[in-house]
Every structure is written in structure tokens, then in C-alpha cells.
Amino acid sequence: MRSEARSRLVVISALGVVEILAWGSSFYLPAVLAGPIAADTGWPLAWVVGGLSIGLLVAALASPRVGIAIHRHGGRPVLACAALLLAAGHVVLGLAPSLPVFLAGWLLLGLGMGCGLYDPAFATLGRLYGAEARPAITTLTLWGGFASTVCWPLSAALVEQVGWRHACVAYAGLHLVVTLPLVLGLIPQAPARKPATGEEHNADGPLTPRERRAYRLMASVLVLGGTVMTLVSVHLIALLQARGVALAAAVSYGALIGPAQVGARIVEMANKGRHHPLWTLTVAMALVVLGLVILAAGVPAVGLALVLYGAGNGIYSIARGTVPLALFGQVRYPVLVGRLARPGLIAQAVAPSLGAVALTYGGADAAYGLLAALALLNLGLAIALWGARPNAVEGSGGLG
């Protein structure tokens, strides 16, 4: 047992480093590089930042096929492809002579994101460990929570020392010399699928009516959750400044979210899976609602509001990986996680524009109200999931 636990720790640690570099060099890249890129090239900032939206849309289109590939072949080859695609995308970004070529680089990065962010990593763990993947997923999100903590300073240092183009090429090198060897050397090949029976054969088959209801509710939760998370990530500083908070103070308040996320994940991990994952999802949504309602109401407790929001968002990342495992069982898990990733990624792609429209035409109060309303609706959907659990949950090893 100790040997098995040690082996799992190695796998999770390797995946953790992979996720830090995957998230930090894609989703979190424009936060630091967009300004220097626009200033150096003269390309419109909106288009430079829009590269991320293009990447997320490509990831959304790819995600169902990624889930099927992980179900059939395991996560190791898919994650290896992610490292190569991310490296190629960064090379294109770094060498891009024009905006269209730059955006083409984001097409490659989008494919890499679709193969290498949380959902493929969760599916990889589900394929390796089945119904026992829940603690591994929880631990992996702890690692992923440090992506911006590690990569924002790294990106800033690279831009200052060698410029944004060489910074992109440096990330390409990291994916080739760190990410790819970790995947090929430490992520085991999943056991072959037996050409077999009923449940195995129908893993990517049609859902029952009850499963379909649970699937639609879960997809809706991911859409609203992704929308709220991205709106806050992109527009928080502007929203706080609109309420009279100085820039330095707004940045300091925003910095509370990361530690709150990690702290909540540690609490969830310490609980050792004693409760159903739907409790994690419901509590996550409740914390997000509390935080955003405090902000929307203008209560002078910005720090508390963002700690509550951060804690909720932190364990939401766990729930999005563990709830589908509990609802649909280990056999369907990789395929359904791939399908479920698509609507959430599309929501993340369009959310920045949605927030910009709300701020432009309705002002900060409308944007705050929109966030609180979306979060409250998502809490209702999470509660509704309790009544939509498929009867087949008994086969999910006690998680359902």
C-alpha cells in the first residue's frame, strides 16, 4: 500500500507541474504579456487579448474528442500531445510577424489547452484510478492553484530581461524539456480497455433519461461557473475601482483570492472524501454567492467578500472533476468530462465580452448585479443536481 501511495504521489506531483506550466503559459499568459505585445507591435490590445478567447473556443471544440481519446488510450499520449502543441504555439507567437500569424499561434495553443488543462488531467486520473480518483483530483487542484503565482512573476521577469518574444520561446522550451519528459517518464500508460461487455462497450453511448437530466444540469453549472470565474478574473480590478477603490488597494484585495482558493482546497483534502462531492459543489456555490452578494450590495467588506469568493472558487475546481465521477461512474467518466468541458470553455471565451458590455452600458452596479444573479442561479442548479442523481450511482465506488 505504501508503494502504491508513493507511486500515486509521484504521478500527481508530475501532473501538478504539468498543470502549472499549462495554465500559466496559456490562460494566464495575456495578463502579463498582452500590454508589452501591444506596445511593441502596435496591434490592438483587444485583439491581442482576444487570442485567449480564440484559444478557449478551439479547446471547447476539441474537448469531446479529447475525452474519447483518453477513454480509449489513456491520458499519457494526450498530455504528451498537449506539451508539443503548447510548445509549437509559443514558437509561433514568439516569431509572429503579423497579427494573423499571432492569432494562428493561439489556434495551436487552444488545441494544447484542450488536451492539457484540468479536464484532460482529471480524465487521466479517472482513467488510472477509477472511483478512487477523487483524492488525486483534489490534490491536483492544489498544484494548479499555484499557476498564476509561479508563472506571472516568471513571465514578468522574462519580459523584462529578454522581451515578450523570447519569453514565448522560453515557455516553448519549458514544455519540451520539463512538461513532455514528466508526462512520458512519470505518467503511467493506462491499462488497455477490454473489448468487452455492456458497460465498457457503451461508455460513449447514449445516456438514460435520468442521466441526461443530470448531464444537462452539470453542463449548466459549468457554463455559469466558467462565466462567473472569468468575469471576475478579467474585470475585478475595474469593478473595484468603479466603487472608489484605489488601484494598489484593488490589486491587494484581488491577491486574497489565491490563498483563499488554496486554503479551501486544503480543507477539502483534509476531509478525505467523507462527504458526497455534491456537498462540495453546493458549498462552493454558496460561498461564491455570499462573496458576490456582499460586493454587489456595496457592503464595506471587500476583503471578506473576496476571501469567500476565492474559497468557493477553489473547491468548485475540485467539484467540477469529482461530481461527474460520482454521478456517472468511472467507465463513462473520461468521455463525459470531455463533453462537459465544451460548454464551460465556450462560456469562458465569451465572458470577457459579456462583462465589457455590462460595464459599458449598465455601469458597475449592473455588472455586480449580473455576477450575483448568475452565482445565485448556479447555486439553484447545484441544489437541483441532488434530485437528478442517476440510479447507476451505486456503481461508482461509494462516491455517488
mmCIF file of C-alpha atoms in Angstrom:
data_model
loop_
_atom_site.group_PDB
_atom_site.id
_atom_site.type_symbol
_atom_site.label_atom_id
_atom_site.label_comp_id
_atom_site.label_asym_id
_atom_site.label_seq_id
_atom_site.Cartn_x
_atom_site.Cartn_y
_atom_site.Cartn_z
ATOM 1 C CA MET A 1 0.000 0.000 0.000
ATOM 2 C CA ARG A 2 2.851 2.400 0.820
ATOM 3 C CA SER A 3 4.417 1.685 -2.549
ATOM 4 C CA GLU A 4 1.105 2.356 -4.301
ATOM 5 C CA ALA A 5 0.596 5.589 -2.348
ATOM 6 C CA ARG A 6 4.124 6.708 -3.214
ATOM 7 C CA SER A 7 3.512 5.902 -6.872
ATOM 8 C CA ARG A 8 0.322 7.962 -6.879
ATOM 9 C CA LEU A 9 2.102 10.867 -5.212
ATOM 10 C CA VAL A 10 4.724 10.832 -7.969
ATOM 11 C CA VAL A 11 2.032 10.805 -10.671
ATOM 12 C CA ILE A 12 0.043 13.614 -9.042
ATOM 13 C CA SER A 13 3.173 15.709 -8.471
ATOM 14 C CA ALA A 14 4.228 15.287 -12.097
ATOM 15 C CA LEU A 15 0.739 16.220 -13.273
ATOM 16 C CA GLY A 16 0.813 19.180 -10.891
ATOM 17 C CA VAL A 17 3.917 20.642 -12.518
ATOM 18 C CA VAL A 18 2.382 19.957 -15.936
ATOM 19 C CA GLU A 19 -0.775 21.858 -14.944
ATOM 20 C CA ILE A 20 1.151 24.814 -13.523
ATOM 21 C CA LEU A 21 3.017 25.254 -16.808
ATOM 22 C CA ALA A 22 -0.024 24.511 -18.981
ATOM 23 C CA TRP A 23 -2.259 27.054 -17.221
ATOM 24 C CA GLY A 24 0.491 29.590 -16.605
ATOM 25 C CA SER A 25 1.657 29.649 -20.231
ATOM 26 C CA SER A 26 -1.825 29.819 -21.774
ATOM 27 C CA PHE A 27 -4.802 31.015 -19.717
ATOM 28 C CA TYR A 28 -2.688 33.331 -17.528
ATOM 29 C CA LEU A 29 -0.300 34.461 -20.289
ATOM 30 C CA PRO A 30 -2.138 37.576 -21.591
ATOM 31 C CA ALA A 31 -2.402 39.122 -18.118
ATOM 32 C CA VAL A 32 1.338 39.874 -18.231
ATOM 33 C CA LEU A 33 2.266 39.746 -21.928
ATOM 34 C CA ALA A 34 -0.697 41.491 -23.597
ATOM 35 C CA GLY A 35 0.440 45.025 -22.721
ATOM 36 C CA PRO A 36 4.055 44.584 -23.855
ATOM 37 C CA ILE A 37 2.916 42.822 -27.050
ATOM 38 C CA ALA A 38 0.501 45.617 -27.970
ATOM 39 C CA ALA A 39 3.059 48.313 -27.140
ATOM 40 C CA ASP A 40 5.813 46.632 -29.174
ATOM 41 C CA THR A 41 3.783 45.709 -32.251
ATOM 42 C CA GLY A 42 1.033 48.314 -32.416
ATOM 43 C CA TRP A 43 -1.569 45.566 -32.666
ATOM 44 C CA PRO A 44 -4.891 46.462 -30.994
ATOM 45 C CA LEU A 45 -4.900 45.345 -27.364
ATOM 46 C CA ALA A 46 -8.395 43.902 -27.764
ATOM 47 C CA TRP A 47 -7.133 41.553 -30.481
ATOM 48 C CA VAL A 48 -4.033 40.611 -28.522
ATOM 49 C CA VAL A 49 -6.168 39.676 -25.516
ATOM 50 C CA GLY A 50 -8.737 38.120 -27.867
ATOM 51 C CA GLY A 51 -6.203 35.446 -28.730
ATOM 52 C CA LEU A 52 -7.130 33.768 -25.455
ATOM 53 C CA SER A 53 -10.814 33.703 -26.437
ATOM 54 C CA ILE A 54 -9.853 32.072 -29.732
ATOM 55 C CA GLY A 55 -7.782 29.513 -27.862
ATOM 56 C CA LEU A 56 -10.625 28.713 -25.474
ATOM 57 C CA LEU A 57 -13.066 28.250 -28.356
ATOM 58 C CA VAL A 58 -10.663 25.850 -30.065
ATOM 59 C CA ALA A 59 -10.221 23.979 -26.778
ATOM 60 C CA ALA A 60 -14.000 23.754 -26.464
ATOM 61 C CA LEU A 61 -14.350 22.274 -29.946
ATOM 62 C CA ALA A 62 -11.599 19.733 -29.265
ATOM 63 C CA SER A 63 -12.640 18.655 -25.768
ATOM 64 C CA PRO A 64 -15.203 15.918 -26.616
ATOM 65 C CA ARG A 65 -12.716 14.132 -28.880
ATOM 66 C CA VAL A 66 -10.038 14.533 -26.227
ATOM 67 C CA GLY A 67 -12.305 12.778 -23.721
ATOM 68 C CA ILE A 68 -12.914 9.894 -26.121
ATOM 69 C CA ALA A 69 -9.167 9.604 -26.798
ATOM 70 C CA ILE A 70 -8.399 9.427 -23.072
ATOM 71 C CA HIS A 71 -11.112 6.805 -22.593
ATOM 72 C CA ARG A 72 -9.647 4.637 -25.351
ATOM 73 C CA HIS A 73 -5.911 5.222 -24.960
ATOM 74 C CA GLY A 74 -5.386 6.795 -21.532
ATOM 75 C CA GLY A 75 -4.161 10.291 -20.762
ATOM 76 C CA ARG A 76 -0.429 9.845 -21.337
ATOM 77 C CA PRO A 77 -0.412 10.252 -25.151
ATOM 78 C CA VAL A 78 -2.969 13.072 -24.988
ATOM 79 C CA LEU A 79 -0.963 15.033 -22.417
ATOM 80 C CA ALA A 80 2.198 14.469 -24.464
ATOM 81 C CA CYS A 81 0.409 15.956 -27.484
ATOM 82 C CA ALA A 82 -0.605 18.894 -25.288
ATOM 83 C CA ALA A 83 3.035 19.621 -24.450
ATOM 84 C CA LEU A 84 4.019 19.540 -28.132
ATOM 85 C CA LEU A 85 1.073 21.709 -29.203
ATOM 86 C CA LEU A 86 1.712 24.275 -26.477
ATOM 87 C CA ALA A 87 5.395 24.399 -27.433
ATOM 88 C CA ALA A 88 4.535 24.847 -31.114
ATOM 89 C CA GLY A 89 2.003 27.556 -30.303
ATOM 90 C CA HIS A 90 4.511 29.517 -28.265
ATOM 91 C CA VAL A 91 7.095 29.324 -31.036
ATOM 92 C CA VAL A 92 4.530 30.760 -33.473
ATOM 93 C CA LEU A 93 3.656 33.542 -31.004
ATOM 94 C CA GLY A 94 7.301 34.400 -30.476
ATOM 95 C CA LEU A 95 8.091 34.532 -34.199
ATOM 96 C CA ALA A 96 4.797 36.074 -35.376
ATOM 97 C CA PRO A 97 5.473 38.895 -37.879
ATOM 98 C CA SER A 98 1.814 39.920 -38.038
ATOM 99 C CA LEU A 99 -1.405 39.770 -36.043
ATOM 100 C CA PRO A 100 -2.959 36.955 -38.159
ATOM 101 C CA VAL A 101 0.085 34.750 -37.543
ATOM 102 C CA PHE A 102 -0.065 35.637 -33.839
ATOM 103 C CA LEU A 103 -3.713 34.537 -33.709
ATOM 104 C CA ALA A 104 -2.795 31.351 -35.594
ATOM 105 C CA GLY A 105 -0.426 30.629 -32.726
ATOM 106 C CA TRP A 106 -3.419 30.815 -30.402
ATOM 107 C CA LEU A 107 -5.148 28.172 -32.522
ATOM 108 C CA LEU A 108 -2.295 25.812 -31.648
ATOM 109 C CA LEU A 109 -2.341 26.918 -28.018
ATOM 110 C CA GLY A 110 -6.086 26.255 -27.965
ATOM 111 C CA LEU A 111 -5.546 22.684 -29.105
ATOM 112 C CA GLY A 112 -2.883 22.322 -26.424
ATOM 113 C CA MET A 113 -5.260 23.717 -23.802
ATOM 114 C CA GLY A 114 -7.963 21.301 -24.901
ATOM 115 C CA CYS A 115 -5.514 18.420 -24.438
ATOM 116 C CA GLY A 116 -3.721 19.631 -21.331
ATOM 117 C CA LEU A 117 -5.753 21.731 -18.860
ATOM 118 C CA TYR A 118 -7.790 20.480 -15.899
ATOM 119 C CA ASP A 119 -10.425 18.422 -17.681
ATOM 120 C CA PRO A 120 -7.971 16.149 -19.543
ATOM 121 C CA ALA A 121 -5.882 15.868 -16.367
ATOM 122 C CA PHE A 122 -8.969 14.895 -14.337
ATOM 123 C CA ALA A 123 -9.944 12.377 -17.014
ATOM 124 C CA THR A 124 -6.407 10.956 -16.922
ATOM 125 C CA LEU A 125 -6.675 10.399 -13.170
ATOM 126 C CA GLY A 126 -10.135 8.897 -13.575
ATOM 127 C CA ARG A 127 -8.809 6.515 -16.222
ATOM 128 C CA LEU A 128 -5.890 5.491 -13.995
ATOM 129 C CA TYR A 129 -7.606 5.227 -10.610
ATOM 130 C CA GLY A 130 -11.307 4.859 -11.363
ATOM 131 C CA ALA A 131 -13.647 5.618 -8.476
ATOM 132 C CA GLU A 132 -10.625 6.210 -6.216
ATOM 133 C CA ALA A 133 -9.521 9.248 -8.238
ATOM 134 C CA ARG A 134 -11.285 11.788 -6.020
ATOM 135 C CA PRO A 135 -8.393 12.493 -3.585
ATOM 136 C CA ALA A 136 -5.967 12.641 -6.512
ATOM 137 C CA ILE A 137 -8.158 15.234 -8.257
ATOM 138 C CA THR A 138 -8.346 17.274 -5.054
ATOM 139 C CA THR A 139 -4.560 17.222 -4.640
ATOM 140 C CA LEU A 140 -4.004 18.138 -8.288
ATOM 141 C CA THR A 141 -6.094 21.290 -7.904
ATOM 142 C CA LEU A 142 -3.777 22.325 -5.064
ATOM 143 C CA TRP A 143 -0.902 22.265 -7.528
ATOM 144 C CA GLY A 144 -2.902 24.050 -10.211
ATOM 145 C CA GLY A 145 -3.763 26.824 -7.783
ATOM 146 C CA PHE A 146 -0.147 27.996 -7.956
ATOM 147 C CA ALA A 147 -0.140 28.502 -11.753
ATOM 148 C CA SER A 148 -0.510 32.279 -11.632
ATOM 149 C CA THR A 149 1.663 32.501 -8.503
ATOM 150 C CA VAL A 150 4.537 30.830 -10.370
ATOM 151 C CA CYS A 151 4.026 31.992 -13.940
ATOM 152 C CA TRP A 152 3.028 35.643 -13.548
ATOM 153 C CA PRO A 153 6.349 36.558 -11.891
ATOM 154 C CA LEU A 154 8.192 34.273 -14.325
ATOM 155 C CA SER A 155 6.504 35.915 -17.319
ATOM 156 C CA ALA A 156 7.201 39.387 -15.948
ATOM 157 C CA ALA A 157 10.871 38.555 -15.354
ATOM 158 C CA LEU A 158 11.247 37.090 -18.841
ATOM 159 C CA VAL A 159 9.620 40.113 -20.485
ATOM 160 C CA GLU A 160 11.880 42.466 -18.550
ATOM 161 C CA GLN A 161 15.059 40.504 -19.287
ATOM 162 C CA VAL A 162 14.588 39.216 -22.844
ATOM 163 C CA GLY A 163 11.336 40.676 -24.214
ATOM 164 C CA TRP A 164 7.955 39.109 -24.881
ATOM 165 C CA ARG A 165 9.024 37.176 -27.994
ATOM 166 C CA HIS A 166 11.831 35.356 -26.240
ATOM 167 C CA ALA A 167 9.523 34.839 -23.253
ATOM 168 C CA CYS A 168 7.170 32.871 -25.519
ATOM 169 C CA VAL A 169 10.056 30.840 -26.911
ATOM 170 C CA ALA A 170 11.228 30.177 -23.343
ATOM 171 C CA TYR A 171 7.814 28.726 -22.498
ATOM 172 C CA ALA A 172 8.087 26.526 -25.587
ATOM 173 C CA GLY A 173 11.393 25.256 -24.255
ATOM 174 C CA LEU A 174 9.896 24.565 -20.827
ATOM 175 C CA HIS A 175 7.171 22.433 -22.377
ATOM 176 C CA LEU A 176 9.772 20.437 -24.307
ATOM 177 C CA VAL A 177 12.328 19.964 -21.524
ATOM 178 C CA VAL A 178 10.029 19.845 -18.464
ATOM 179 C CA THR A 179 6.409 19.058 -19.348
ATOM 180 C CA LEU A 180 6.986 16.445 -22.050
ATOM 181 C CA PRO A 181 9.581 14.399 -20.093
ATOM 182 C CA LEU A 182 7.357 14.473 -16.986
ATOM 183 C CA VAL A 183 4.425 13.100 -18.970
ATOM 184 C CA LEU A 184 6.393 10.417 -20.795
ATOM 185 C CA GLY A 185 8.543 9.482 -17.815
ATOM 186 C CA LEU A 186 6.174 9.604 -14.847
ATOM 187 C CA ILE A 187 2.574 9.326 -16.088
ATOM 188 C CA PRO A 188 1.849 5.591 -16.491
ATOM 189 C CA GLN A 189 0.129 4.175 -19.518
ATOM 190 C CA ALA A 190 -3.477 3.389 -18.608
ATOM 191 C CA PRO A 191 -4.457 -0.289 -18.766
ATOM 192 C CA ALA A 192 -5.921 -1.328 -22.082
ATOM 193 C CA ARG A 193 -9.684 -1.357 -22.371
ATOM 194 C CA LYS A 194 -11.061 -4.866 -22.663
ATOM 195 C CA PRO A 195 -13.131 -5.308 -25.817
ATOM 196 C CA ALA A 196 -15.881 -6.321 -23.626
ATOM 197 C CA THR A 197 -19.126 -6.180 -22.074
ATOM 198 C CA GLY A 198 -22.037 -3.940 -21.692
ATOM 199 C CA GLU A 199 -20.832 -1.040 -19.599
ATOM 200 C CA GLU A 200 -17.366 -0.869 -21.157
ATOM 201 C CA HIS A 201 -18.765 -1.072 -24.662
ATOM 202 C CA ASN A 202 -21.316 1.671 -24.038
ATOM 203 C CA ALA A 203 -19.007 4.139 -22.293
ATOM 204 C CA ASP A 204 -19.529 6.690 -25.060
ATOM 205 C CA GLY A 205 -23.074 5.578 -25.847
ATOM 206 C CA PRO A 206 -26.363 7.390 -25.198
ATOM 207 C CA LEU A 207 -27.386 8.444 -21.710
ATOM 208 C CA THR A 208 -30.521 7.276 -19.965
ATOM 209 C CA PRO A 209 -33.232 9.933 -19.421
ATOM 210 C CA ARG A 210 -32.201 10.373 -15.775
ATOM 211 C CA GLU A 211 -28.515 10.585 -16.694
ATOM 212 C CA ARG A 212 -29.400 13.080 -19.410
ATOM 213 C CA ARG A 213 -31.099 15.359 -16.859
ATOM 214 C CA ALA A 214 -28.080 15.194 -14.551
ATOM 215 C CA TYR A 215 -25.763 15.826 -17.510
ATOM 216 C CA ARG A 216 -27.699 18.924 -18.594
ATOM 217 C CA LEU A 217 -27.732 20.314 -15.080
ATOM 218 C CA MET A 218 -23.992 19.676 -14.683
ATOM 219 C CA ALA A 219 -23.272 21.302 -18.051
ATOM 220 C CA SER A 220 -25.320 24.340 -16.990
ATOM 221 C CA VAL A 221 -23.392 24.559 -13.716
ATOM 222 C CA LEU A 222 -20.122 24.531 -15.667
ATOM 223 C CA VAL A 223 -21.361 27.224 -18.066
ATOM 224 C CA LEU A 224 -22.407 29.583 -15.282
ATOM 225 C CA GLY A 225 -19.387 28.720 -13.145
ATOM 226 C CA GLY A 226 -16.998 29.377 -16.021
ATOM 227 C CA THR A 227 -18.758 32.635 -16.847
ATOM 228 C CA VAL A 228 -18.593 33.955 -13.280
ATOM 229 C CA MET A 229 -14.962 32.872 -12.783
ATOM 230 C CA THR A 230 -13.808 34.522 -15.999
ATOM 231 C CA LEU A 231 -15.823 37.707 -15.419
ATOM 232 C CA VAL A 232 -14.228 38.121 -12.000
ATOM 233 C CA SER A 233 -10.730 37.247 -13.264
ATOM 234 C CA VAL A 234 -10.890 39.761 -16.121
ATOM 235 C CA HIS A 235 -12.929 42.636 -14.650
ATOM 236 C CA LEU A 236 -12.392 42.540 -10.869
ATOM 237 C CA ILE A 237 -9.882 45.394 -10.724
ATOM 238 C CA ALA A 238 -12.083 47.639 -12.881
ATOM 239 C CA LEU A 239 -15.149 46.780 -10.795
ATOM 240 C CA LEU A 240 -13.389 47.627 -7.543
ATOM 241 C CA GLN A 241 -12.030 50.876 -8.957
ATOM 242 C CA ALA A 242 -15.550 51.826 -10.056
ATOM 243 C CA ARG A 243 -16.524 51.662 -6.379
ATOM 244 C CA GLY A 244 -13.743 54.077 -5.457
ATOM 245 C CA VAL A 245 -11.040 51.567 -4.508
ATOM 246 C CA ALA A 246 -7.550 52.748 -5.483
ATOM 247 C CA LEU A 247 -5.595 50.617 -7.957
ATOM 248 C CA ALA A 248 -2.994 49.452 -5.431
ATOM 249 C CA ALA A 249 -5.704 48.514 -2.937
ATOM 250 C CA ALA A 250 -7.725 46.741 -5.642
ATOM 251 C CA VAL A 251 -4.696 44.636 -6.583
ATOM 252 C CA SER A 252 -4.107 43.826 -2.907
ATOM 253 C CA TYR A 253 -7.717 42.764 -2.468
ATOM 254 C CA GLY A 254 -7.512 40.614 -5.605
ATOM 255 C CA ALA A 255 -4.429 38.898 -4.201
ATOM 256 C CA LEU A 256 -6.605 37.454 -1.417
ATOM 257 C CA ILE A 257 -8.383 35.144 -3.860
ATOM 258 C CA GLY A 258 -5.423 32.822 -4.494
ATOM 259 C CA PRO A 259 -4.640 31.975 -0.853
ATOM 260 C CA ALA A 260 -8.362 31.547 -0.159
ATOM 261 C CA GLN A 261 -8.602 29.049 -3.021
ATOM 262 C CA VAL A 262 -5.657 27.027 -1.774
ATOM 263 C CA GLY A 263 -6.848 27.146 1.841
ATOM 264 C CA ALA A 264 -10.298 25.845 0.915
ATOM 265 C CA ARG A 265 -8.755 23.046 -1.150
ATOM 266 C CA ILE A 266 -6.594 22.014 1.807
ATOM 267 C CA VAL A 267 -9.713 21.816 3.995
ATOM 268 C CA GLU A 268 -11.451 19.712 1.331
ATOM 269 C CA MET A 269 -8.426 17.413 1.072
ATOM 270 C CA ALA A 270 -8.237 17.032 4.862
ATOM 271 C CA ASN A 271 -11.839 15.824 4.867
ATOM 272 C CA LYS A 272 -10.655 12.752 2.904
ATOM 273 C CA GLY A 273 -13.821 12.320 0.866
ATOM 274 C CA ARG A 274 -16.162 11.693 3.787
ATOM 275 C CA HIS A 275 -18.990 13.563 2.061
ATOM 276 C CA HIS A 276 -20.592 13.315 -1.369
ATOM 277 C CA PRO A 277 -18.961 15.591 -3.985
ATOM 278 C CA LEU A 278 -22.300 17.343 -4.453
ATOM 279 C CA TRP A 279 -21.799 18.786 -0.970
ATOM 280 C CA THR A 280 -18.522 20.262 -2.215
ATOM 281 C CA LEU A 281 -20.285 21.766 -5.229
ATOM 282 C CA THR A 282 -23.183 23.149 -3.176
ATOM 283 C CA VAL A 283 -20.935 24.707 -0.535
ATOM 284 C CA ALA A 284 -18.716 26.133 -3.287
ATOM 285 C CA MET A 285 -21.656 27.834 -4.971
ATOM 286 C CA ALA A 286 -22.986 29.117 -1.636
ATOM 287 C CA LEU A 287 -19.620 30.705 -0.796
ATOM 288 C CA VAL A 288 -19.410 32.312 -4.239
ATOM 289 C CA VAL A 289 -22.948 33.698 -3.819
ATOM 290 C CA LEU A 290 -22.131 35.137 -0.391
ATOM 291 C CA GLY A 291 -18.980 36.811 -1.651
ATOM 292 C CA LEU A 292 -20.569 38.318 -4.753
ATOM 293 C CA VAL A 293 -23.732 39.451 -2.956
ATOM 294 C CA ILE A 294 -21.572 41.305 -0.415
ATOM 295 C CA LEU A 295 -19.742 43.005 -3.291
ATOM 296 C CA ALA A 296 -22.953 43.802 -5.176
ATOM 297 C CA ALA A 297 -24.602 45.257 -2.067
ATOM 298 C CA GLY A 298 -21.709 47.637 -1.545
ATOM 299 C CA VAL A 299 -21.051 46.406 1.978
ATOM 300 C CA PRO A 300 -17.656 47.749 3.156
ATOM 301 C CA ALA A 301 -16.162 44.282 3.486
ATOM 302 C CA VAL A 302 -14.336 43.776 0.195
ATOM 303 C CA GLY A 303 -11.636 41.583 1.734
ATOM 304 C CA LEU A 304 -14.153 39.226 3.337
ATOM 305 C CA ALA A 305 -16.174 39.074 0.116
ATOM 306 C CA LEU A 306 -13.157 38.076 -1.960
ATOM 307 C CA VAL A 307 -11.982 35.505 0.583
ATOM 308 C CA LEU A 308 -15.448 33.898 0.465
ATOM 309 C CA TYR A 309 -15.458 34.028 -3.333
ATOM 310 C CA GLY A 310 -11.930 32.615 -3.526
ATOM 311 C CA ALA A 311 -12.743 29.758 -1.147
ATOM 312 C CA GLY A 312 -15.830 28.874 -3.167
ATOM 313 C CA ASN A 313 -13.999 29.063 -6.471
ATOM 314 C CA GLY A 314 -11.198 26.936 -5.047
ATOM 315 C CA ILE A 315 -13.391 23.975 -4.155
ATOM 316 C CA TYR A 316 -15.535 24.486 -7.260
ATOM 317 C CA SER A 317 -12.466 23.455 -9.262
ATOM 318 C CA ILE A 318 -12.451 20.192 -7.297
ATOM 319 C CA ALA A 319 -16.189 19.630 -7.690
ATOM 320 C CA ARG A 320 -16.098 20.013 -11.464
ATOM 321 C CA GLY A 321 -13.796 16.996 -11.533
ATOM 322 C CA THR A 322 -15.336 14.850 -8.785
ATOM 323 C CA VAL A 323 -19.081 15.369 -9.298
ATOM 324 C CA PRO A 324 -19.187 13.802 -12.805
ATOM 325 C CA LEU A 325 -17.236 10.815 -11.453
ATOM 326 C CA ALA A 326 -19.817 10.372 -8.705
ATOM 327 C CA LEU A 327 -22.830 10.892 -10.967
ATOM 328 C CA PHE A 328 -21.836 8.785 -13.961
ATOM 329 C CA GLY A 329 -19.250 6.280 -12.698
ATOM 330 C CA GLN A 330 -15.663 5.598 -13.698
ATOM 331 C CA VAL A 331 -16.309 3.973 -17.091
ATOM 332 C CA ARG A 332 -18.168 6.942 -18.572
ATOM 333 C CA TYR A 333 -16.001 9.498 -16.800
ATOM 334 C CA PRO A 334 -13.287 10.367 -19.386
ATOM 335 C CA VAL A 335 -15.790 10.661 -22.241
ATOM 336 C CA LEU A 336 -18.320 12.720 -20.296
ATOM 337 C CA VAL A 337 -15.691 15.027 -18.811
ATOM 338 C CA GLY A 338 -14.582 15.766 -22.369
ATOM 339 C CA ARG A 339 -18.140 16.536 -23.431
ATOM 340 C CA LEU A 340 -18.846 18.625 -20.348
ATOM 341 C CA ALA A 341 -15.715 20.717 -20.884
ATOM 342 C CA ARG A 342 -17.034 22.194 -24.144
ATOM 343 C CA PRO A 343 -19.853 24.439 -22.834
ATOM 344 C CA GLY A 344 -17.753 25.688 -19.927
ATOM 345 C CA LEU A 345 -14.852 26.630 -22.202
ATOM 346 C CA ILE A 346 -17.187 28.416 -24.622
ATOM 347 C CA ALA A 347 -18.595 30.369 -21.684
ATOM 348 C CA GLN A 348 -15.077 31.337 -20.612
ATOM 349 C CA ALA A 349 -14.344 32.512 -24.148
ATOM 350 C CA VAL A 350 -17.340 34.864 -24.380
ATOM 351 C CA ALA A 351 -17.428 36.023 -20.741
ATOM 352 C CA PRO A 352 -14.898 38.885 -21.087
ATOM 353 C CA SER A 353 -17.006 40.483 -23.829
ATOM 354 C CA LEU A 354 -20.180 39.960 -21.790
ATOM 355 C CA GLY A 355 -18.586 41.752 -18.849
ATOM 356 C CA ALA A 356 -17.362 44.585 -21.051
ATOM 357 C CA VAL A 357 -20.887 45.114 -22.408
ATOM 358 C CA ALA A 358 -22.362 45.128 -18.889
ATOM 359 C CA LEU A 359 -19.775 47.652 -17.689
ATOM 360 C CA THR A 360 -20.095 49.880 -20.756
ATOM 361 C CA TYR A 361 -23.873 50.067 -20.988
ATOM 362 C CA GLY A 362 -25.001 49.363 -17.426
ATOM 363 C CA GLY A 363 -22.109 50.502 -15.288
ATOM 364 C CA ALA A 364 -20.501 48.779 -12.330
ATOM 365 C CA ASP A 365 -23.788 48.239 -10.495
ATOM 366 C CA ALA A 366 -25.193 46.274 -13.450
ATOM 367 C CA ALA A 367 -22.027 44.176 -13.664
ATOM 368 C CA TYR A 368 -22.096 43.420 -9.927
ATOM 369 C CA GLY A 369 -25.782 42.536 -10.170
ATOM 370 C CA LEU A 370 -25.126 40.248 -13.132
ATOM 371 C CA LEU A 371 -22.415 38.388 -11.229
ATOM 372 C CA ALA A 372 -24.578 37.925 -8.138
ATOM 373 C CA ALA A 373 -27.578 36.778 -10.206
ATOM 374 C CA LEU A 374 -25.533 34.232 -12.178
ATOM 375 C CA ALA A 375 -23.989 32.872 -8.983
ATOM 376 C CA LEU A 376 -27.393 32.585 -7.287
ATOM 377 C CA LEU A 377 -28.820 30.757 -10.302
ATOM 378 C CA ASN A 378 -25.856 28.393 -10.237
ATOM 379 C CA LEU A 379 -26.482 27.620 -6.574
ATOM 380 C CA GLY A 380 -30.038 26.656 -7.518
ATOM 381 C CA LEU A 381 -28.738 24.342 -10.254
ATOM 382 C CA ALA A 382 -26.300 22.718 -7.818
ATOM 383 C CA ILE A 383 -29.161 22.037 -5.403
ATOM 384 C CA ALA A 384 -31.274 20.636 -8.257
ATOM 385 C CA LEU A 385 -28.496 18.148 -9.042
ATOM 386 C CA TRP A 386 -29.230 16.371 -5.754
ATOM 387 C CA GLY A 387 -32.581 15.253 -7.120
ATOM 388 C CA ALA A 388 -31.183 14.311 -10.515
ATOM 389 C CA ARG A 389 -28.581 11.755 -9.437
ATOM 390 C CA PRO A 390 -28.691 8.730 -11.761
ATOM 391 C CA ASN A 391 -29.686 5.388 -10.266
ATOM 392 C CA ALA A 392 -26.419 3.923 -11.535
ATOM 393 C CA VAL A 393 -24.509 5.889 -8.907
ATOM 394 C CA GLU A 394 -24.157 2.771 -6.798
ATOM 395 C CA GLY A 395 -21.520 1.542 -9.222
ATOM 396 C CA SER A 396 -19.219 4.469 -8.613
ATOM 397 C CA GLY A 397 -17.393 3.030 -5.683
ATOM 398 C CA GLY A 398 -19.125 4.889 -2.898
ATOM 399 C CA LEU A 399 -18.629 8.337 -4.357
ATOM 400 C CA GLY A 400 -22.178 8.560 -5.516
#
